[in-house]
CSV table of C-alpha atoms in Angstrom, one decimal:
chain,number,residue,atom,x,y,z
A,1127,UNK,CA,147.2,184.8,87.8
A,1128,UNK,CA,147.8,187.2,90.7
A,1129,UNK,CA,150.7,187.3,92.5
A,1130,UNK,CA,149.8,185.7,95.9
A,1131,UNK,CA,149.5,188.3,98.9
A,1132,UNK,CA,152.6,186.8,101.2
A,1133,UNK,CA,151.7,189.3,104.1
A,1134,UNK,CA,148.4,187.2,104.4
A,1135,UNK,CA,150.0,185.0,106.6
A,1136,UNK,CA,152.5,186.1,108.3
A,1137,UNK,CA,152.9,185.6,112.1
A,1138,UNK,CA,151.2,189.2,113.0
A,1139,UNK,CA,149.0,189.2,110.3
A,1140,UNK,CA,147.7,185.2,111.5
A,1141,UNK,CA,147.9,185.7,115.3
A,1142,UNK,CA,145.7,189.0,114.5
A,1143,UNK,CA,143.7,186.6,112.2
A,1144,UNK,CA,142.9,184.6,115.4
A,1145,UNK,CA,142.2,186.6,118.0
A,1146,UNK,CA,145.1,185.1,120.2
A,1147,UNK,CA,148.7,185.5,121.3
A,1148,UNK,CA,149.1,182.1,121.7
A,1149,UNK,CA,149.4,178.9,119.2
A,1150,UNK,CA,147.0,176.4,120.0
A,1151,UNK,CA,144.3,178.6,121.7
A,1152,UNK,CA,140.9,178.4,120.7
A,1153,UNK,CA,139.8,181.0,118.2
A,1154,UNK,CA,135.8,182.2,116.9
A,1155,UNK,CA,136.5,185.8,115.6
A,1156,UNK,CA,136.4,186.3,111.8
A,1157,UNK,CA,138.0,188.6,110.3
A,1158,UNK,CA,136.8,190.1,107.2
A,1159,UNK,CA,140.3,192.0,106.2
A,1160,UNK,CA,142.2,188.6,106.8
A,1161,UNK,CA,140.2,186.1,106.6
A,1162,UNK,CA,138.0,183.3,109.1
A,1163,UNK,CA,138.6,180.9,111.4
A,1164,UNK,CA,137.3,177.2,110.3
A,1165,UNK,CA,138.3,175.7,114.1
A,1166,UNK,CA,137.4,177.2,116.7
A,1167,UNK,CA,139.7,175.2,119.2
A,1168,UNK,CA,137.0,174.6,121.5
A,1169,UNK,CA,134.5,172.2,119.3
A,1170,UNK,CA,133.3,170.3,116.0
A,1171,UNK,CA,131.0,173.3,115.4
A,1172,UNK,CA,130.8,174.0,111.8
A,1173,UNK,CA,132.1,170.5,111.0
A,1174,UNK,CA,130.2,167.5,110.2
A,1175,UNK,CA,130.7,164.0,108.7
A,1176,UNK,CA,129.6,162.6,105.4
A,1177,UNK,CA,125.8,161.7,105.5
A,1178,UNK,CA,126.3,158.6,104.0
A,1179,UNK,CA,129.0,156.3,103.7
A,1180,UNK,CA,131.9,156.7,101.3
A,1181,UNK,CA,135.1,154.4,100.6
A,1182,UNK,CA,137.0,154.6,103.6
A,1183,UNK,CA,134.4,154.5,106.1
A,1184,UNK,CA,131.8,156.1,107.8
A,1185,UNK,CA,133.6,159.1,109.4
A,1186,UNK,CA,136.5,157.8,111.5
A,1187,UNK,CA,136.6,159.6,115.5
A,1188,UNK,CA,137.4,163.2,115.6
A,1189,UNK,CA,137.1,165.2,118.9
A,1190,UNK,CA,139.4,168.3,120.4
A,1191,UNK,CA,141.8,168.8,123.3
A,1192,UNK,CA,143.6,171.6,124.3
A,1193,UNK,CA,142.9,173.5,121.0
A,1194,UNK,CA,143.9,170.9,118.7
A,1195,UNK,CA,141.3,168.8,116.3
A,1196,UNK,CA,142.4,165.2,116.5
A,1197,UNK,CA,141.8,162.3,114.4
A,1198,UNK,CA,142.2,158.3,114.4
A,1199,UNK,CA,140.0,155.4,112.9
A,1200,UNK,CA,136.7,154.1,114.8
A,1201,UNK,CA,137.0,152.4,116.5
A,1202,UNK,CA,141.3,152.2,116.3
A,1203,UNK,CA,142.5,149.7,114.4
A,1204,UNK,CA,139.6,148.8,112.9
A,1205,UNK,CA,139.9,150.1,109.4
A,1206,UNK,CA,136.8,152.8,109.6
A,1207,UNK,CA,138.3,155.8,108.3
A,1208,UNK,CA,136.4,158.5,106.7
A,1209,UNK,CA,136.7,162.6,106.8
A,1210,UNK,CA,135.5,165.3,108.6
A,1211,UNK,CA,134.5,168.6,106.1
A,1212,UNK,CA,133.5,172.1,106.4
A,1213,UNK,CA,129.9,173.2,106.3
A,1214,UNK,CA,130.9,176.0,104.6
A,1215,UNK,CA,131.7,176.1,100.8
A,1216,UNK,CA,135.0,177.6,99.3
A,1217,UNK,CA,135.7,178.0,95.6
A,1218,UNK,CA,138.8,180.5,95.5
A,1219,UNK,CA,141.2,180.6,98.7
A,1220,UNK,CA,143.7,180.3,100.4
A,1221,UNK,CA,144.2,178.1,103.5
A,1222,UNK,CA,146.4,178.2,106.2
A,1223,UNK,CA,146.8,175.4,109.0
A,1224,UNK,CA,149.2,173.8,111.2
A,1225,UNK,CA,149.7,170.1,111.6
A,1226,UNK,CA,151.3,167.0,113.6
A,1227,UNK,CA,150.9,163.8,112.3
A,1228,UNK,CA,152.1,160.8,114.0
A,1229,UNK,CA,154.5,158.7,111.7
A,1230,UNK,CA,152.6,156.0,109.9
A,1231,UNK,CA,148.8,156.9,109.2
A,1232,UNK,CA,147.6,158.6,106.0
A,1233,UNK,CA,145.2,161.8,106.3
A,1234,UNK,CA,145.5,164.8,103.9
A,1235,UNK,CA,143.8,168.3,103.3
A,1236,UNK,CA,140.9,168.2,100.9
A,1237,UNK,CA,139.1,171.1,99.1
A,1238,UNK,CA,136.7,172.0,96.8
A,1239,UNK,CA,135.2,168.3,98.1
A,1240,UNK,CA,131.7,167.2,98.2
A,1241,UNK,CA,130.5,165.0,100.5
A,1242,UNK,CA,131.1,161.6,98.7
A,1243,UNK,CA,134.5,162.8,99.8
A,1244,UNK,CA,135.6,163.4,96.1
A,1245,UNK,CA,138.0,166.2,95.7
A,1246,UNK,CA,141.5,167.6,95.0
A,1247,UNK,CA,144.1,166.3,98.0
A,1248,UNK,CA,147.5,167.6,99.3
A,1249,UNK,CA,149.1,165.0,100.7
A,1250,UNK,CA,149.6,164.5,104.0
A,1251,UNK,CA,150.7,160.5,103.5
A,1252,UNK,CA,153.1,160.3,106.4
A,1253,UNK,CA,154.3,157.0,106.2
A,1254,UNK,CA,156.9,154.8,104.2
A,1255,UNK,CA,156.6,155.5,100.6
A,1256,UNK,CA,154.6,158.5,101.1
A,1257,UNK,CA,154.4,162.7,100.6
A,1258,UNK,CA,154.1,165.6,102.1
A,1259,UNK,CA,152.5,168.5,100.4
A,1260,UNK,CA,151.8,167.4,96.3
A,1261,UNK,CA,148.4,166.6,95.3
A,1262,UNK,CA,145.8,164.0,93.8
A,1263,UNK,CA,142.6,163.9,92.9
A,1264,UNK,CA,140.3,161.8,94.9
A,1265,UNK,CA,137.8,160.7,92.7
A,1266,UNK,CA,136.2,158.5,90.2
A,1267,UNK,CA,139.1,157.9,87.7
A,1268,UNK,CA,141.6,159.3,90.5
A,1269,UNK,CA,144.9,160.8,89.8
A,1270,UNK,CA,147.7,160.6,91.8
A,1271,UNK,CA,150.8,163.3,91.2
A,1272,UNK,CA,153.7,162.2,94.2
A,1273,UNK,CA,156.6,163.4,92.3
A,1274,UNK,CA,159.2,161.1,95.0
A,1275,UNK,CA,158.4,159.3,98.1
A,1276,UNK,CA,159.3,159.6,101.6
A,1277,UNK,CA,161.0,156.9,103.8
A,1278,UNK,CA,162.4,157.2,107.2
A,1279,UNK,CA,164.9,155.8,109.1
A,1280,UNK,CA,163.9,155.5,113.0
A,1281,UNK,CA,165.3,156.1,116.5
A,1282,UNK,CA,164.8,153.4,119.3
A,1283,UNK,CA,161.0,155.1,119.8
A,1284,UNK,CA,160.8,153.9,116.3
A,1285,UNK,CA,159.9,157.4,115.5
A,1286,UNK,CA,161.6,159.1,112.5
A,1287,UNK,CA,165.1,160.9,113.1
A,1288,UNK,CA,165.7,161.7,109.0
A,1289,UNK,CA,164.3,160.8,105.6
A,1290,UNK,CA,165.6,158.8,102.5
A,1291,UNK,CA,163.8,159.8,99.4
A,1292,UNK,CA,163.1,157.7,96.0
A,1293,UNK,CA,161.0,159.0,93.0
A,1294,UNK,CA,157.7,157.4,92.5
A,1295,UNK,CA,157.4,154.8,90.4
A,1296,UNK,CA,154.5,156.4,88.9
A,1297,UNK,CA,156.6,159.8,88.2
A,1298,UNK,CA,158.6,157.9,86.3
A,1299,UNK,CA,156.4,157.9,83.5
A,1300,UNK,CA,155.0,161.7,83.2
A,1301,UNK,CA,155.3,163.6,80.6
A,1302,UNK,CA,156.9,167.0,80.9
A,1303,UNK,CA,154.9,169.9,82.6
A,1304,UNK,CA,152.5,167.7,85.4
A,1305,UNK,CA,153.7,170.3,87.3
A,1306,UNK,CA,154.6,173.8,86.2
A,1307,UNK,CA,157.0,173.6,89.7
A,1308,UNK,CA,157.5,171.7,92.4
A,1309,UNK,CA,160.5,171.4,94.6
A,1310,UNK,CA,163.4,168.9,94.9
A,1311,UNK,CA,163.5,165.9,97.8
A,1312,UNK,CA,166.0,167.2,99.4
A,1313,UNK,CA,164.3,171.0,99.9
A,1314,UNK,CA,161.5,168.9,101.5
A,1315,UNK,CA,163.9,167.3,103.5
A,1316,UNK,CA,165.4,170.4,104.9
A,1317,UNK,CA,162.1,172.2,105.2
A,1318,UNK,CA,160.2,169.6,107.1
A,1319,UNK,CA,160.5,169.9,111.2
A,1320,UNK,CA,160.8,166.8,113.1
A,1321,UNK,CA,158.4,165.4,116.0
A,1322,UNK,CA,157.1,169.4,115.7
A,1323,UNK,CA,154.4,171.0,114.2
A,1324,UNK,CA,154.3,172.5,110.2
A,1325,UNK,CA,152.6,174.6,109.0
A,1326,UNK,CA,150.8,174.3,105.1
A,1327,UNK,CA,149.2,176.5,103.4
A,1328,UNK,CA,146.8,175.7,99.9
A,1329,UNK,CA,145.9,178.2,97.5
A,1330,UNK,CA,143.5,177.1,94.7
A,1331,UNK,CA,141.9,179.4,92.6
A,1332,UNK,CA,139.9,179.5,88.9
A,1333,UNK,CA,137.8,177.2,86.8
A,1334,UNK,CA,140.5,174.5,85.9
A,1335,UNK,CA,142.4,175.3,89.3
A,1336,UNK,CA,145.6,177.1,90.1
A,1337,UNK,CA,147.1,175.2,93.1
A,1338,UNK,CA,149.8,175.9,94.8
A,1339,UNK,CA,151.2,174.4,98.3
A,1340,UNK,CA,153.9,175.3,100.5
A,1341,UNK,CA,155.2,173.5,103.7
A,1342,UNK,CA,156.5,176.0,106.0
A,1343,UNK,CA,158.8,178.6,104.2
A,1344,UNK,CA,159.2,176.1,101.5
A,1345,UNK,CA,156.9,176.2,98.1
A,1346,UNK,CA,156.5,172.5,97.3
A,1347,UNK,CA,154.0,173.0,94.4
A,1348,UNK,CA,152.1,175.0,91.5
A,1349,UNK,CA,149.9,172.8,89.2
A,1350,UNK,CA,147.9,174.6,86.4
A,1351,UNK,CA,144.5,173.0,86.2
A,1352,UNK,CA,144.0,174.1,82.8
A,1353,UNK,CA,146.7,172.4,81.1
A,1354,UNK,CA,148.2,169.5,82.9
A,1355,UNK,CA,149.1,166.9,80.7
A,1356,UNK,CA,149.0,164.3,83.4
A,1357,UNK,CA,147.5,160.9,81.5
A,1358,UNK,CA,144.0,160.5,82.8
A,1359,UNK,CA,143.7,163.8,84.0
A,1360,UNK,CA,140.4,165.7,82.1
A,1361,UNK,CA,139.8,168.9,83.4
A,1362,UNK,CA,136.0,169.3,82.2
A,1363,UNK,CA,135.6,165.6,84.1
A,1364,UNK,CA,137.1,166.7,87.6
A,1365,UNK,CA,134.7,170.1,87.0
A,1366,UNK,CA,131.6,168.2,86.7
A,1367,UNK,CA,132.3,166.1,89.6
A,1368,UNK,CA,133.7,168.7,92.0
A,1369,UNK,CA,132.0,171.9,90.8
A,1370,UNK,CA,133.3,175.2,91.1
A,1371,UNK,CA,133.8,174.6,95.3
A,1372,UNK,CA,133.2,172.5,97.7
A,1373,UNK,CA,134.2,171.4,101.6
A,1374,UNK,CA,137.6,171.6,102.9
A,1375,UNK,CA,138.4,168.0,104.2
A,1376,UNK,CA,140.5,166.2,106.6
A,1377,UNK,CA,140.8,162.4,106.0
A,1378,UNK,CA,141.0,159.4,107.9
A,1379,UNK,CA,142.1,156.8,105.3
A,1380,UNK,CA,140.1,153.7,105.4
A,1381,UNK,CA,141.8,150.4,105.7
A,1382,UNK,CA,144.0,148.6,109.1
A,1383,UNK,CA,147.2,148.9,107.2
A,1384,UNK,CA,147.4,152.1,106.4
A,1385,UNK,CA,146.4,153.5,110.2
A,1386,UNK,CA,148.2,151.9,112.7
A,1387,UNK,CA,146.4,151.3,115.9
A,1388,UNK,CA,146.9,154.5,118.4
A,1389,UNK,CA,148.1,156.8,116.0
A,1390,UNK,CA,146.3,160.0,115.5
A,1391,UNK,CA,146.7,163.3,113.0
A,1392,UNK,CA,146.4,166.2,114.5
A,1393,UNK,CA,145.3,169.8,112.9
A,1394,UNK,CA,144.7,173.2,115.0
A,1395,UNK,CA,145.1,177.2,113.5
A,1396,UNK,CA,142.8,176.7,110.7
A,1397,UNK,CA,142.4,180.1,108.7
A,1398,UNK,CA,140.7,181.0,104.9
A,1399,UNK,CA,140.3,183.6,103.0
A,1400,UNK,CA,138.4,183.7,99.9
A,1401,UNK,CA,140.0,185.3,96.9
């Protein structure tokens, strides 16, 4: 596999990407060398629900302010989740975007998802017991691959001042080579900004996918598609569900308990390019 282009994305190279000095701005201009912008900080244009609904919900609210796409349940607290997706299609990219969750709902980045809302998933389970940055595959015959889980201990706000870790129960039990890397708790630990925004970037390219994640400088994850020995994983399975592309997704997860009522996700500086 190619060596991944690490100018791609640096700060010139994204705020050129853009068309903006400024983080947060609304941004329209593609640009062919560097790749397009999916938000355009201003609306839901070239964004649309599911047509029907799928497991967690019809859709959940989306809507923008100040250049940022935010998300919550619909109506809050009800349990309605759902996802928001590209119109457009992407195969082989790489994906750049910032986020802000608040502590305790679960969202994620999809991609290569249709729009049953099956595809592959890095987490963005910010809550006790969750991950920030390894995948699954959201599908029939799911796989999940959280190699240790997140837990936080609180301030007065009840917001999150640092993190414990423990491994997933489900990790426990892998055999060797799920992933080809990922990184240790504690680099997540150290990587991860507090009450700020981080920035994640995806890239997912081949047949049986390459993916590989990072969370600000830090690389969290490379998972060959082709091999992964992962128990209920099938590679020829997840390709005739998913196909060779698909939408890139932002979730809503269904269900009162795991979205608390009020809190929101919150996504802006959305840029791909195909590769």
């Amino acid at each position: 596999m190619a060596k991944p282009d690490m100018k791609l994305f640096t700060r010139r190279a994204f705020v050129k990407t853009c068309g903006f000095a400024g983080v947060g701005l609304g941004v329209s201009a593609r640009a062919a060398d560097q790749g397009e912008a999916l938000f355009d900080g201003r609306s839901l244009k070239g964004w649309h629900k599911p047509p029907k609904r799928i497991g967690h919900g019809t859709g959940g609210r989306w809507w923008v302010e100040d250049g940022v796409l935010l998300g919550e349940q619909d109506p809050p607290g009800s349990g309605n989740g759902g996802m928001l997706l590209s119109d457009e299609k992407f195969g082989d990219f790489e994906l750049q975007l910032e986020m802000n969750p608040d502590y305790g709902p679960d969202t994620g980045v999809f991609f290569r998802c249709t729009d049953r809302g099956e595809g592959f998933q890095m987490y963005v389970d910010y809550h006790e017991g969750g991950n920030v940055g390894h995948l699954r595959g959201e599908m029939p015959g799911n796989f999940a691959m959280k190699p240790f889980q997140i837990f936080a201990t609180r301030d007065p706000d009840g917001q999150p001042k640092q993190f414990t870790t423990r491994i997933d129960p489900r990790a426990e039990k892998w055999p060797k080579g799920v992933y080809e890397y990922t990184c240790t708790a504690e680099e997540w630990i150290k990587a991860w900004r507090l009450k700020d925004w981080n920035t994640a970037r995806i890239r997912c390219a081949g047949k049986y996918p390459q993916i590989t994640t990072w969370v600000n400088d830090l690389k969290v994850c490379h998972w060959n598609g082709e091999t992964c020995p992962l128990p209920g994983y099938d590679r020829d399975r997840v390709l005739g569900i998913l196909g060779r592309e698909g939408s890139i997704g932002l979730q809503i997860h269904g269900g009162k308990e795991m979205w608390p009522v009020g809190s929101k996700c919150r996504w802006r500086n959305l840029v791909i390019k195909r590769i």
